[in-house]
Coordinates of N, CA and C in Angstrom, one line a residue:
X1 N -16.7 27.0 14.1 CA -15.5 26.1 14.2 C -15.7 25.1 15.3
X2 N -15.7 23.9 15.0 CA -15.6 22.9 16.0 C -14.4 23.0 17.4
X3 N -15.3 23.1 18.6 CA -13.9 22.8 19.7 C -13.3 21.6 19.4
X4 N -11.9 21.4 19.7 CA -10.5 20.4 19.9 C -11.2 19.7 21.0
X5 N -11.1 18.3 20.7 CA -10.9 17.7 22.2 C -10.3 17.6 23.1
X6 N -10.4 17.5 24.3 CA -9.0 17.6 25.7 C -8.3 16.8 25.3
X7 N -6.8 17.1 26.2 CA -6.2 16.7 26.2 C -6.3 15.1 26.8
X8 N -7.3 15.0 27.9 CA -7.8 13.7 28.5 C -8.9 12.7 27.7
X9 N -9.5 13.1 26.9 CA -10.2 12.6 26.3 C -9.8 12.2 25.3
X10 N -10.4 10.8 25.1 CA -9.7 9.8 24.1 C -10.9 9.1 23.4
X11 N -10.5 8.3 22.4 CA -11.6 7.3 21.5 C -11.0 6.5 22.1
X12 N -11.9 5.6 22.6 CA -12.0 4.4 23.2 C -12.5 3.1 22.3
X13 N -13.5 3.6 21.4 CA -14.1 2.7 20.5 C -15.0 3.5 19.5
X14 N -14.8 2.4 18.3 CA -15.3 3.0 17.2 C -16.0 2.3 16.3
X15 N -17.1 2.2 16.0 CA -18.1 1.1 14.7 C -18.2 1.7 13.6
X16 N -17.9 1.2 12.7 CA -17.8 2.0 11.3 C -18.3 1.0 10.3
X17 N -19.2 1.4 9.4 CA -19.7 1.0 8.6 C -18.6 1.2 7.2
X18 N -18.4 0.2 6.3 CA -17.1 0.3 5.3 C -17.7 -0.8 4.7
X19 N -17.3 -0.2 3.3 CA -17.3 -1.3 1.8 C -16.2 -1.3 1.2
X20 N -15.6 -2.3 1.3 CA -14.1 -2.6 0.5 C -14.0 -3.9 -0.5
X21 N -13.1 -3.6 -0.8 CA -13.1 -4.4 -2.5 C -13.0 -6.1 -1.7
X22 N -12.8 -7.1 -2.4 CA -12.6 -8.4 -1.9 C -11.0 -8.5 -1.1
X23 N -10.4 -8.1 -2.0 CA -9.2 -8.4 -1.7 C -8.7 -7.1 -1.0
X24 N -7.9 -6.8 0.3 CA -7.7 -8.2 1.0 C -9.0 -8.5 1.5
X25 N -8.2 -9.9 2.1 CA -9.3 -11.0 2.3 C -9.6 -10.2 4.1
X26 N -10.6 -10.9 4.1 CA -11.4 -10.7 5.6 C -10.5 -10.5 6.7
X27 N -9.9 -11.7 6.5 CA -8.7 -12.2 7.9 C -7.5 -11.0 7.5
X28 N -7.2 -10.8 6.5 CA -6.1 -9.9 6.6 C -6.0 -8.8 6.7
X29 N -7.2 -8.3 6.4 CA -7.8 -6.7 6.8 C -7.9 -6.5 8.1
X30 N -8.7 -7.5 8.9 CA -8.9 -7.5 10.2 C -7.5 -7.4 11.2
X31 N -6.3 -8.2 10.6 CA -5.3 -8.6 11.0 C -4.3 -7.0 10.4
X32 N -4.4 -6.2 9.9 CA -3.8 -5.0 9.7 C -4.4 -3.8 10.5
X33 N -6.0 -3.9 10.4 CA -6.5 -2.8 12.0 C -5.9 -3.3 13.2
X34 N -5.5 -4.4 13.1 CA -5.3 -5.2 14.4 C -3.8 -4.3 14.7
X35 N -2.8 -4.8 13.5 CA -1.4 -4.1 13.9 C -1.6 -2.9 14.1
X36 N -2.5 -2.1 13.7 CA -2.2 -0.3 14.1 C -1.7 -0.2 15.6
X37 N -1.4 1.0 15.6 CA -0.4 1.6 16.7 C -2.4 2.4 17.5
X38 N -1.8 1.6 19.1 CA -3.4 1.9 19.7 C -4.0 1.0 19.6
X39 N -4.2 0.4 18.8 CA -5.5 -0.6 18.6 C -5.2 -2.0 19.1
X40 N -6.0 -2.3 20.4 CA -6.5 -3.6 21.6 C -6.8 -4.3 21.1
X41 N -8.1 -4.3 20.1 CA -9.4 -5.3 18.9 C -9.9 -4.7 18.3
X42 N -10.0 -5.8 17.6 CA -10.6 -5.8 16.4 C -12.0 -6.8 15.9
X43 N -13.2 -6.3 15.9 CA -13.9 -7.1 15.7 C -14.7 -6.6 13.9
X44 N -14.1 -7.7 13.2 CA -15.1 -7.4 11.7 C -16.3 -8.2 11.4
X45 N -17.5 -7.8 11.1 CA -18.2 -8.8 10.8 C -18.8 -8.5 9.1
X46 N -19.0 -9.4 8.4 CA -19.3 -9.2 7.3 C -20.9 -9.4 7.1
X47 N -21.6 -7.8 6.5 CA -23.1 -7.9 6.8 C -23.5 -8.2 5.5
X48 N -22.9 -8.0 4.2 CA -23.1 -8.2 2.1 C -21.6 -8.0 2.1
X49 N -22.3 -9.6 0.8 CA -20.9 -9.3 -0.7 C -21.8 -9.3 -1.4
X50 N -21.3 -8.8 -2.7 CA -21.8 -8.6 -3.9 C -20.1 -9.3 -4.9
X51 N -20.7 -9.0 -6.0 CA -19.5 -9.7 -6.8 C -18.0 -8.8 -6.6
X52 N -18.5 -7.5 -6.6 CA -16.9 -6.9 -6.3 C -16.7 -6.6 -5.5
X53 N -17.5 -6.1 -4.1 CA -17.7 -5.6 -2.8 C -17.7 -6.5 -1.7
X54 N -17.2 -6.0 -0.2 CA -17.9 -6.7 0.9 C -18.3 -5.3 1.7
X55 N -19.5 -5.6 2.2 CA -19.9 -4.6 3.3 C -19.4 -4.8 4.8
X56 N -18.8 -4.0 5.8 CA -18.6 -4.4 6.8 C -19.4 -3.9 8.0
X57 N -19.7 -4.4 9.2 CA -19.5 -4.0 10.7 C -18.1 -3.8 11.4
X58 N -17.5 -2.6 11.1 CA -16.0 -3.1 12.3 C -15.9 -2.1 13.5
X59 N -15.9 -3.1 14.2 CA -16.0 -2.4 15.8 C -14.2 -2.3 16.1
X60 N -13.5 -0.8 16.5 CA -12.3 -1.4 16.8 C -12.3 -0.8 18.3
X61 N -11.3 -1.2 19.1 CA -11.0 -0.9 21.1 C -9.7 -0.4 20.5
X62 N -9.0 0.4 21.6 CA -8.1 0.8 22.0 C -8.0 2.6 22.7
X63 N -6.9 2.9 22.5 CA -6.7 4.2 22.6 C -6.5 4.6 20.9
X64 N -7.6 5.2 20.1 CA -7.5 5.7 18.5 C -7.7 6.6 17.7
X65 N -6.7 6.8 17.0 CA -6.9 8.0 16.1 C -8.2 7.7 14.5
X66 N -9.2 8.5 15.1 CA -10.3 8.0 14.0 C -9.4 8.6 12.6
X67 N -8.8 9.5 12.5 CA -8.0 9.8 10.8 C -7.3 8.7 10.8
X68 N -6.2 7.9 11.4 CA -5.4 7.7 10.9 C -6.2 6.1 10.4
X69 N -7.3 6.0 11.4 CA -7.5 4.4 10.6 C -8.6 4.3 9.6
X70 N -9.2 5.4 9.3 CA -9.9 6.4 7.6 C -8.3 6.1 6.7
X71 N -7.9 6.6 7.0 CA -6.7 6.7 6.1 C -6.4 5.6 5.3
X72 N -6.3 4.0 6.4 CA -5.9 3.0 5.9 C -6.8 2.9 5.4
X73 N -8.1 2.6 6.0 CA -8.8 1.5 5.3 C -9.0 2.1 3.6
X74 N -9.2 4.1 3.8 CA -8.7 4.2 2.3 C -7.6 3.4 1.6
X75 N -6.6 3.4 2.0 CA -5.4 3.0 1.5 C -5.4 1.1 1.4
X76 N -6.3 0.8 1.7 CA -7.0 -0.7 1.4 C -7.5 -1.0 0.3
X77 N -8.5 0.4 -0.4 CA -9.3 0.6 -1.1 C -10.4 0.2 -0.5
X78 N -11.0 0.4 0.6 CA -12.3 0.8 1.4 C -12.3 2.0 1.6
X79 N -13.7 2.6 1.8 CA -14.6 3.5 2.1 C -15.4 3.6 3.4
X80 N -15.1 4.6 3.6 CA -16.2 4.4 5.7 C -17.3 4.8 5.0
X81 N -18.4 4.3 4.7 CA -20.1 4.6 5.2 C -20.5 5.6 5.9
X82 N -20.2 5.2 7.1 CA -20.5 5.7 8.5 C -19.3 5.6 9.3
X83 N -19.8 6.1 10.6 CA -19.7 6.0 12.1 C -21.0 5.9 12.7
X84 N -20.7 4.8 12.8 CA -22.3 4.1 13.8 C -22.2 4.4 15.2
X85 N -20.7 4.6 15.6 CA -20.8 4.4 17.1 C -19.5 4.6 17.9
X86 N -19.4 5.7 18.9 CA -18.0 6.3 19.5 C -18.1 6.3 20.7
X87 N -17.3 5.9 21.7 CA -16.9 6.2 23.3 C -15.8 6.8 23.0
X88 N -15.8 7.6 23.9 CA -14.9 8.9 24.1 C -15.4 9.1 25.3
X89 N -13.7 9.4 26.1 CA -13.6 9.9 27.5 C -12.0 9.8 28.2
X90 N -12.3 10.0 29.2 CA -10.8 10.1 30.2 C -10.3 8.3 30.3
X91 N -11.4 7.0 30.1 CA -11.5 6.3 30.7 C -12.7 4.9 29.6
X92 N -12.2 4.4 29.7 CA -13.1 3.4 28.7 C -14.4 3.2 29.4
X93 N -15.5 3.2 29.2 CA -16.3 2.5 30.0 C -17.4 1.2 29.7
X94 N -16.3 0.1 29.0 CA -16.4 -1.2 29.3 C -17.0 -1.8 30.1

């Protein structure tokens, strides 16, 4: 059974590899990780499209709950790939 994280310890940032349908568009997707509750930035870059797909890079900052923004981007109709990349700690280290 996996240990809980402390109560001090936070995601700080998170790179996630994701394929989501076209629609929404770039700017609006980016612009709804942006509203989450916690989340500082948002950086999306688009690496492939294909005719019904885009592939992404998205880096997001804040204080964040990795479920709850799995959740959306499910609820986008995106898929995480991955997790390319996590800071975690008491303290960002930016």
């Amino acid at each position: 059974m996996a240990e809980e994280a402390s109560e001090g310890s936070r995601i700080w940032r998170i790179v996630l590899d994701v394929l989501k349908p076209h629609d929404p568009s770039l700017p609006e997707f980016a612009e709804k990780l942006g509203a989450m509750e916690g989340v500082e930035g948002v950086d999306v870059a688009l690496l492939e499209i294909d005719k019904e797909t885009e592939t992404l890079k998205i880096t997001v900052d804040g204080e964040l709950d990795y479920s709850k923004i799995r959740s959306k981007i499910e609820e986008w109709g995106g898929v995480v790939h991955s997790v390319d990349e996590v800071v975690v700690g008491q303290k960002s280290i930016r």
